[in-house]
Short mmCIF file of N, CA, C and O in Angstrom, two decimals:
data_model
loop_
_atom_site.label_atom_id
_atom_site.label_comp_id
_atom_site.label_asym_id
_atom_site.label_seq_id
_atom_site.Cartn_x
_atom_site.Cartn_y
_atom_site.Cartn_z
N MET L 1 111.32 84.46 109.83
CA MET L 1 110.61 85.61 109.29
C MET L 1 109.57 85.12 108.28
O MET L 1 109.91 84.41 107.34
N CYS L 2 108.32 85.50 108.47
CA CYS L 2 107.26 85.06 107.58
C CYS L 2 107.16 85.99 106.37
O CYS L 2 107.80 87.05 106.32
N ILE L 3 106.36 85.60 105.39
CA ILE L 3 106.22 86.37 104.16
C ILE L 3 105.71 87.79 104.44
O ILE L 3 106.14 88.75 103.79
N PHE L 4 104.82 87.96 105.42
CA PHE L 4 104.31 89.30 105.71
C PHE L 4 105.39 90.17 106.36
O PHE L 4 105.44 91.37 106.11
N ASP L 5 106.26 89.58 107.17
CA ASP L 5 107.38 90.33 107.72
C ASP L 5 108.29 90.82 106.59
O ASP L 5 108.82 91.93 106.64
N LYS L 6 108.47 89.97 105.58
CA LYS L 6 109.30 90.34 104.43
C LYS L 6 108.64 91.45 103.60
O LYS L 6 109.34 92.29 103.04
N ILE L 7 107.33 91.46 103.54
CA ILE L 7 106.62 92.54 102.85
C ILE L 7 106.79 93.84 103.65
O ILE L 7 107.09 94.89 103.07
N VAL L 8 106.65 93.78 104.95
CA VAL L 8 106.82 94.96 105.80
C VAL L 8 108.22 95.54 105.65
O VAL L 8 108.40 96.75 105.52
N SER L 9 109.23 94.67 105.61
CA SER L 9 110.62 95.13 105.52
C SER L 9 111.00 95.61 104.12
O SER L 9 112.05 96.21 103.93
N GLY L 10 110.14 95.34 103.13
CA GLY L 10 110.44 95.74 101.75
C GLY L 10 111.20 94.69 100.97
O GLY L 10 111.51 94.89 99.79
N GLU L 11 111.50 93.56 101.59
CA GLU L 11 112.22 92.48 100.93
C GLU L 11 111.38 91.86 99.80
O GLU L 11 111.91 91.42 98.79
N ILE L 12 110.07 91.82 100.01
CA ILE L 12 109.13 91.32 99.00
C ILE L 12 108.19 92.48 98.66
O ILE L 12 107.63 93.11 99.56
N PRO L 13 108.01 92.78 97.37
CA PRO L 13 107.12 93.89 97.00
C PRO L 13 105.65 93.53 97.20
O PRO L 13 105.28 92.36 97.18
N ALA L 14 104.85 94.56 97.38
CA ALA L 14 103.40 94.38 97.52
C ALA L 14 102.71 95.59 96.89
O ALA L 14 103.27 96.68 96.87
N ASN L 15 101.51 95.36 96.41
CA ASN L 15 100.69 96.43 95.85
C ASN L 15 99.95 97.08 97.02
O ASN L 15 98.85 96.66 97.38
N LYS L 16 100.56 98.09 97.60
CA LYS L 16 100.05 98.71 98.83
C LYS L 16 98.83 99.58 98.56
O LYS L 16 98.75 100.26 97.54
N VAL L 17 97.92 99.56 99.52
CA VAL L 17 96.72 100.39 99.49
C VAL L 17 96.88 101.55 100.46
O VAL L 17 96.59 102.69 100.15
N LEU L 18 97.34 101.23 101.67
CA LEU L 18 97.46 102.23 102.73
C LEU L 18 98.50 101.74 103.72
O LEU L 18 98.64 100.52 103.93
N GLU L 19 99.19 102.69 104.33
CA GLU L 19 100.24 102.32 105.28
C GLU L 19 100.40 103.45 106.28
O GLU L 19 100.27 104.62 105.94
N ASN L 20 100.66 103.08 107.52
CA ASN L 20 101.07 104.05 108.53
C ASN L 20 102.20 103.42 109.34
O ASN L 20 102.74 102.39 108.94
N ASP L 21 102.55 104.01 110.46
CA ASP L 21 103.67 103.49 111.25
C ASP L 21 103.42 102.09 111.79
O ASP L 21 104.37 101.33 112.01
N ASP L 22 102.15 101.74 112.02
CA ASP L 22 101.84 100.48 112.70
C ASP L 22 101.20 99.40 111.84
O ASP L 22 101.27 98.22 112.18
N PHE L 23 100.55 99.80 110.73
CA PHE L 23 99.76 98.86 109.94
C PHE L 23 100.03 99.02 108.45
O PHE L 23 100.46 100.08 108.00
N LEU L 24 99.73 97.96 107.71
CA LEU L 24 99.92 97.96 106.26
C LEU L 24 98.74 97.23 105.62
O LEU L 24 98.32 96.18 106.12
N ALA L 25 98.25 97.78 104.52
CA ALA L 25 97.18 97.14 103.75
C ALA L 25 97.67 97.01 102.31
O ALA L 25 98.22 97.96 101.75
N PHE L 26 97.46 95.81 101.74
CA PHE L 26 97.91 95.57 100.37
C PHE L 26 96.99 94.56 99.71
O PHE L 26 96.28 93.80 100.37
N HIS L 27 97.01 94.56 98.38
CA HIS L 27 96.16 93.66 97.61
C HIS L 27 96.64 92.22 97.74
O HIS L 27 97.85 91.95 97.68
N ASP L 28 95.70 91.29 97.93
CA ASP L 28 96.00 89.87 97.97
C ASP L 28 96.41 89.41 96.57
O ASP L 28 95.81 89.83 95.59
N ILE L 29 97.44 88.58 96.47
CA ILE L 29 97.89 88.12 95.15
C ILE L 29 97.00 87.02 94.58
O ILE L 29 97.11 86.67 93.42
N ASN L 30 96.10 86.48 95.40
CA ASN L 30 95.16 85.45 94.96
C ASN L 30 93.75 85.87 95.39
O ASN L 30 93.15 85.26 96.27
N PRO L 31 93.21 86.93 94.77
CA PRO L 31 91.95 87.50 95.27
C PRO L 31 90.76 86.56 95.13
O PRO L 31 90.63 85.82 94.17
N LYS L 32 89.88 86.62 96.14
CA LYS L 32 88.64 85.84 96.17
C LYS L 32 87.43 86.70 95.87
O LYS L 32 86.30 86.22 95.90
N ALA L 33 87.65 87.98 95.62
CA ALA L 33 86.58 88.94 95.29
C ALA L 33 87.22 90.05 94.47
O ALA L 33 88.46 90.17 94.45
N PRO L 34 86.41 90.87 93.79
CA PRO L 34 87.00 91.96 93.01
C PRO L 34 87.92 92.86 93.83
O PRO L 34 88.93 93.36 93.33
N ILE L 35 87.57 93.08 95.09
CA ILE L 35 88.45 93.78 96.03
C ILE L 35 88.80 92.80 97.13
O ILE L 35 87.92 92.26 97.80
N HIS L 36 90.08 92.53 97.28
CA HIS L 36 90.55 91.61 98.32
C HIS L 36 91.86 92.19 98.87
O HIS L 36 92.90 92.10 98.24
N ILE L 37 91.75 92.81 100.02
CA ILE L 37 92.87 93.50 100.65
C ILE L 37 93.26 92.74 101.91
O ILE L 37 92.40 92.29 102.68
N LEU L 38 94.56 92.60 102.13
CA LEU L 38 95.07 92.05 103.38
C LEU L 38 95.53 93.20 104.25
O LEU L 38 96.19 94.13 103.76
N ILE L 39 95.19 93.16 105.52
CA ILE L 39 95.52 94.22 106.46
C ILE L 39 96.27 93.58 107.62
O ILE L 39 95.76 92.65 108.26
N ILE L 40 97.48 94.07 107.87
CA ILE L 40 98.34 93.46 108.88
C ILE L 40 98.93 94.51 109.82
O ILE L 40 99.13 95.65 109.42
N PRO L 41 99.23 94.11 111.06
CA PRO L 41 100.08 94.96 111.88
C PRO L 41 101.52 94.78 111.38
O PRO L 41 101.90 93.69 110.93
N LYS L 42 102.30 95.83 111.42
CA LYS L 42 103.69 95.70 110.98
C LYS L 42 104.51 94.86 111.96
O LYS L 42 105.40 94.13 111.55
N ALA L 43 104.19 94.95 113.24
CA ALA L 43 104.84 94.09 114.23
C ALA L 43 104.27 92.69 114.08
O ALA L 43 103.10 92.51 113.73
N HIS L 44 105.09 91.69 114.33
CA HIS L 44 104.65 90.31 114.14
C HIS L 44 103.84 89.82 115.35
O HIS L 44 104.33 89.80 116.47
N PHE L 45 102.59 89.46 115.07
CA PHE L 45 101.73 88.77 116.03
C PHE L 45 101.20 87.56 115.29
O PHE L 45 100.73 87.67 114.15
N GLU L 46 101.28 86.40 115.90
CA GLU L 46 100.93 85.17 115.20
C GLU L 46 99.48 85.15 114.71
O GLU L 46 99.20 84.72 113.61
N ASN L 47 98.56 85.61 115.55
CA ASN L 47 97.15 85.60 115.17
C ASN L 47 96.37 86.53 116.08
O ASN L 47 96.94 87.20 116.94
N PHE L 48 95.08 86.56 115.88
CA PHE L 48 94.21 87.46 116.65
C PHE L 48 94.32 87.19 118.15
O PHE L 48 94.27 88.11 118.96
N GLN L 49 94.47 85.96 118.55
CA GLN L 49 94.53 85.58 119.96
C GLN L 49 95.74 86.19 120.65
O GLN L 49 95.72 86.42 121.86
N THR L 50 96.80 86.46 119.92
CA THR L 50 98.03 87.01 120.51
C THR L 50 98.13 88.53 120.37
O THR L 50 99.05 89.13 120.90
N PHE L 51 97.18 89.15 119.67
CA PHE L 51 97.22 90.59 119.43
C PHE L 51 96.69 91.33 120.65
O PHE L 51 95.61 91.00 121.16
N PRO L 52 97.42 92.33 121.15
CA PRO L 52 96.97 93.04 122.35
C PRO L 52 95.65 93.79 122.12
O PRO L 52 95.51 94.55 121.14
N ALA L 53 94.71 93.59 123.00
CA ALA L 53 93.41 94.27 122.90
C ALA L 53 93.59 95.78 122.88
O ALA L 53 92.83 96.50 122.23
N SER L 54 94.62 96.27 123.55
CA SER L 54 94.86 97.72 123.61
C SER L 54 95.17 98.32 122.24
O SER L 54 95.06 99.53 122.06
N GLN L 55 95.53 97.49 121.26
CA GLN L 55 95.86 97.98 119.93
C GLN L 55 94.70 97.84 118.94
O GLN L 55 94.79 98.31 117.81
N MET L 56 93.61 97.22 119.35
CA MET L 56 92.50 96.99 118.43
C MET L 56 91.82 98.28 117.99
O MET L 56 91.33 98.38 116.87
N GLY L 57 91.77 99.27 118.85
CA GLY L 57 91.16 100.53 118.46
C GLY L 57 91.88 101.15 117.28
O GLY L 57 91.25 101.59 116.30
N ALA L 58 93.20 101.18 117.33
CA ALA L 58 94.00 101.74 116.24
C ALA L 58 93.85 100.90 114.98
O ALA L 58 93.75 101.43 113.86
N MET L 59 93.80 99.58 115.15
CA MET L 59 93.64 98.72 113.98
C MET L 59 92.26 98.90 113.36
O MET L 59 92.12 98.93 112.14
N THR L 60 91.24 99.03 114.19
CA THR L 60 89.88 99.26 113.69
C THR L 60 89.83 100.54 112.87
O THR L 60 89.27 100.56 111.76
N GLU L 61 90.41 101.60 113.37
CA GLU L 61 90.43 102.87 112.64
C GLU L 61 91.16 102.72 111.31
O GLU L 61 90.70 103.22 110.28
N PHE L 62 92.26 102.00 111.30
CA PHE L 62 93.02 101.78 110.06
C PHE L 62 92.18 100.99 109.06
O PHE L 62 92.12 101.33 107.88
N ILE L 63 91.52 99.94 109.50
CA ILE L 63 90.69 99.13 108.61
C ILE L 63 89.56 99.98 108.02
O ILE L 63 89.26 99.88 106.83
N GLN L 64 88.96 100.84 108.82
CA GLN L 64 87.92 101.72 108.31
C GLN L 64 88.48 102.66 107.24
O GLN L 64 87.82 102.93 106.23
N GLN L 65 89.70 103.14 107.42
CA GLN L 65 90.34 104.01 106.42
C GLN L 65 90.61 103.24 105.13
O GLN L 65 90.47 103.78 104.04
N VAL L 66 90.99 101.97 105.26
CA VAL L 66 91.21 101.13 104.08
C VAL L 66 89.91 100.98 103.30
O VAL L 66 89.88 101.10 102.08
N ALA L 67 88.82 100.72 104.00
CA ALA L 67 87.51 100.57 103.35
C ALA L 67 87.16 101.83 102.56
O ALA L 67 86.65 101.75 101.43
N ILE L 68 87.44 102.98 103.12
CA ILE L 68 87.20 104.24 102.42
C ILE L 68 88.12 104.34 101.20
O ILE L 68 87.67 104.69 100.10
N ALA L 69 89.39 104.01 101.38
CA ALA L 69 90.37 104.13 100.30
C ALA L 69 90.02 103.27 99.09
O ALA L 69 90.28 103.67 97.95
N VAL L 70 89.44 102.10 99.32
CA VAL L 70 89.09 101.22 98.19
C VAL L 70 87.63 101.36 97.78
O VAL L 70 87.17 100.66 96.88
N GLY L 71 86.88 102.26 98.43
CA GLY L 71 85.54 102.59 98.01
C GLY L 71 84.44 101.62 98.38
O GLY L 71 83.42 101.55 97.69
N VAL L 72 84.62 100.87 99.46
CA VAL L 72 83.57 99.94 99.88
C VAL L 72 82.92 100.32 101.21
O VAL L 72 82.08 99.60 101.72
N ASP L 73 83.31 101.48 101.74
CA ASP L 73 82.77 101.91 103.03
C ASP L 73 81.26 102.12 103.00
O ASP L 73 80.59 101.90 103.99
N LYS L 74 80.71 102.48 101.86
CA LYS L 74 79.26 102.72 101.75
C LYS L 74 78.52 101.50 101.17
O LYS L 74 77.38 101.26 101.53
N THR L 75 79.16 100.75 100.29
CA THR L 75 78.49 99.62 99.63
C THR L 75 78.55 98.35 100.45
O THR L 75 77.73 97.44 100.25
N GLY L 76 79.53 98.23 101.33
CA GLY L 76 79.66 97.06 102.19
C GLY L 76 80.84 96.19 101.85
O GLY L 76 81.34 96.21 100.72
N TYR L 77 81.27 95.45 102.82
CA TYR L 77 82.42 94.56 102.67
C TYR L 77 82.38 93.49 103.75
O TYR L 77 81.67 93.62 104.74
N ARG L 78 83.15 92.46 103.52
CA ARG L 78 83.31 91.39 104.51
C ARG L 78 84.71 91.53 105.10
O ARG L 78 85.68 91.72 104.38
N LEU L 79 84.80 91.41 106.41
CA LEU L 79 86.08 91.48 107.11
C LEU L 79 86.22 90.20 107.91
O LEU L 79 85.34 89.85 108.70
N LEU L 80 87.33 89.49 107.69
CA LEU L 80 87.51 88.26 108.44
C LEU L 80 88.97 87.99 108.73
O LEU L 80 89.86 88.48 108.04
N THR L 81 89.18 87.23 109.79
CA THR L 81 90.51 86.75 110.12
C THR L 81 90.40 85.30 110.55
O THR L 81 89.39 84.88 111.13
N ASN L 82 91.39 84.52 110.22
CA ASN L 82 91.47 83.14 110.68
C ASN L 82 92.45 83.12 111.85
O ASN L 82 93.46 83.81 111.83
N CYS L 83 92.15 82.32 112.85
CA CYS L 83 92.97 82.29 114.05
C CYS L 83 93.42 80.86 114.32
O CYS L 83 92.66 80.05 114.87
N GLY L 84 94.64 80.56 113.90
CA GLY L 84 95.21 79.25 114.16
C GLY L 84 95.02 78.25 113.04
O GLY L 84 94.27 78.46 112.10
N GLU L 85 95.72 77.17 113.17
CA GLU L 85 95.77 76.14 112.14
C GLU L 85 94.39 75.55 111.80
O GLU L 85 94.05 75.36 110.64
N ASN L 86 93.57 75.27 112.81
CA ASN L 86 92.27 74.64 112.56
C ASN L 86 91.29 75.57 111.84
O ASN L 86 90.29 75.12 111.31
N SER L 87 91.58 76.86 111.83
CA SER L 87 90.69 77.80 111.15
C SER L 87 91.04 77.95 109.67
O SER L 87 90.30 78.58 108.93
N GLY L 88 92.19 77.42 109.30
CA GLY L 88 92.64 77.58 107.92
C GLY L 88 93.68 78.67 107.76
O GLY L 88 94.05 79.02 106.64
N GLN L 89 94.17 79.23 108.87
CA GLN L 89 95.20 80.27 108.78
C GLN L 89 96.44 79.66 108.14
O GLN L 89 96.96 78.65 108.61
N GLU L 90 96.89 80.26 107.05
CA GLU L 90 98.05 79.75 106.32
C GLU L 90 99.32 80.52 106.65
O GLU L 90 100.40 79.92 106.74
N VAL L 91 99.23 81.83 106.78
CA VAL L 91 100.38 82.64 107.17
C VAL L 91 100.21 82.99 108.63
O VAL L 91 99.22 83.62 109.01
N MET L 92 101.16 82.57 109.44
CA MET L 92 101.06 82.76 110.89
C MET L 92 101.54 84.16 111.29
O MET L 92 102.52 84.35 111.99
N HIS L 93 100.82 85.14 110.77
CA HIS L 93 100.99 86.56 111.09
C HIS L 93 99.58 87.12 111.01
O HIS L 93 98.92 86.96 109.99
N LEU L 94 99.12 87.75 112.08
CA LEU L 94 97.76 88.28 112.09
C LEU L 94 97.48 89.05 110.81
O LEU L 94 98.25 89.92 110.43
N HIS L 95 96.39 88.71 110.16
CA HIS L 95 95.95 89.47 108.99
C HIS L 95 94.45 89.38 108.86
O HIS L 95 93.85 88.36 109.18
N PHE L 96 93.88 90.48 108.43
CA PHE L 96 92.45 90.55 108.14
C PHE L 96 92.29 90.58 106.64
O PHE L 96 93.07 91.21 105.93
N HIS L 97 91.27 89.90 106.15
CA HIS L 97 90.89 89.95 104.75
C HIS L 97 89.72 90.93 104.66
O HIS L 97 88.72 90.76 105.36
N LEU L 98 89.84 91.93 103.80
CA LEU L 98 88.74 92.82 103.51
C LEU L 98 88.31 92.51 102.08
O LEU L 98 89.10 92.64 101.15
N LEU L 99 87.08 92.00 101.94
CA LEU L 99 86.57 91.58 100.63
C LEU L 99 85.36 92.42 100.26
O LEU L 99 84.51 92.69 101.11
N GLY L 100 85.28 92.82 99.00
CA GLY L 100 84.15 93.61 98.56
C GLY L 100 84.16 93.78 97.05
O GLY L 100 84.84 93.07 96.33
N GLY L 101 83.39 94.76 96.62
CA GLY L 101 83.32 95.06 95.19
C GLY L 101 82.28 94.24 94.45
O GLY L 101 82.17 94.34 93.23
N THR L 102 81.52 93.43 95.16
CA THR L 102 80.47 92.62 94.56
C THR L 102 79.51 92.21 95.67
O THR L 102 79.79 92.42 96.86
N ASN L 103 78.41 91.60 95.31
CA ASN L 103 77.47 91.07 96.28
C ASN L 103 78.01 89.72 96.75
O ASN L 103 77.90 88.72 96.05
N LEU L 104 78.63 89.69 97.91
CA LEU L 104 79.25 88.48 98.43
C LEU L 104 78.19 87.53 98.97
O LEU L 104 77.37 87.90 99.80
N LYS L 105 78.21 86.32 98.50
CA LYS L 105 77.28 85.29 98.97
C LYS L 105 77.88 84.59 100.18
O LYS L 105 79.10 84.46 100.30
N TRP L 106 77.04 84.11 101.05
CA TRP L 106 77.50 83.31 102.19
C TRP L 106 77.28 81.85 101.84
O TRP L 106 76.17 81.43 101.56
N THR L 107 78.37 81.09 101.83
CA THR L 107 78.27 79.68 101.48
C THR L 107 78.61 78.77 102.65
O THR L 107 78.72 77.58 102.49
N GLY L 108 78.80 79.36 103.81
CA GLY L 108 79.19 78.58 104.98
C GLY L 108 78.00 78.21 105.82
O GLY L 108 76.87 78.15 105.36
N GLY L 109 78.27 77.94 107.06
CA GLY L 109 77.21 77.61 108.00
C GLY L 109 77.24 76.14 108.36
O GLY L 109 78.17 75.42 108.05
N GLU L 110 76.20 75.71 109.01
CA GLU L 110 76.13 74.34 109.52
C GLU L 110 76.31 73.28 108.45
O GLU L 110 76.95 72.27 108.67
N ASN L 111 75.74 73.52 107.27
CA ASN L 111 75.81 72.50 106.22
C ASN L 111 77.08 72.57 105.39
O ASN L 111 77.35 71.69 104.59
N ASN L 112 77.86 73.62 105.55
CA ASN L 112 79.08 73.77 104.77
C ASN L 112 80.14 74.50 105.59
O ASN L 112 80.41 75.66 105.36
N PRO L 113 80.76 73.82 106.55
CA PRO L 113 81.75 74.48 107.39
C PRO L 113 83.03 74.84 106.67
O PRO L 113 83.88 75.52 107.21
N GLN L 114 83.19 74.42 105.43
CA GLN L 114 84.41 74.69 104.68
C GLN L 114 84.29 75.95 103.83
O GLN L 114 84.97 76.09 102.83
N GLU L 115 83.45 76.88 104.21
CA GLU L 115 83.26 78.12 103.47
C GLU L 115 84.62 78.80 103.26
O GLU L 115 85.42 78.88 104.17
N THR L 116 84.88 79.23 102.05
CA THR L 116 86.17 79.85 101.74
C THR L 116 86.11 81.34 101.53
O THR L 116 87.12 81.97 101.43
N PHE L 117 85.00 81.93 101.36
CA PHE L 117 84.72 83.35 101.20
C PHE L 117 83.46 83.42 100.44
O PHE L 117 82.77 84.17 100.23
#
């Protein structure tokens, strides 16, 4: 059982933003921006590659609701997921990072593939 499964089960507390039967959004404990929310399916899927395409519509709608709830739907936000070990994924449970609340700079690209946010 991974840390996100323990958060879903209530074994580990989280500062929740939004929740429904299928998804959960909560504040990251190590934020990289003024607003840094993690969004996960409650069911365990290792990463984006293993997540059923048929469920993406519901997840997209949930993520949009999270953006509204934290007030970045109009000002803008960055949404990202890492897929697998080589991408830097640390918790092997699909999760999206929603970052906002400031003017996010892009530090990645060809000259800096180690962009962290």
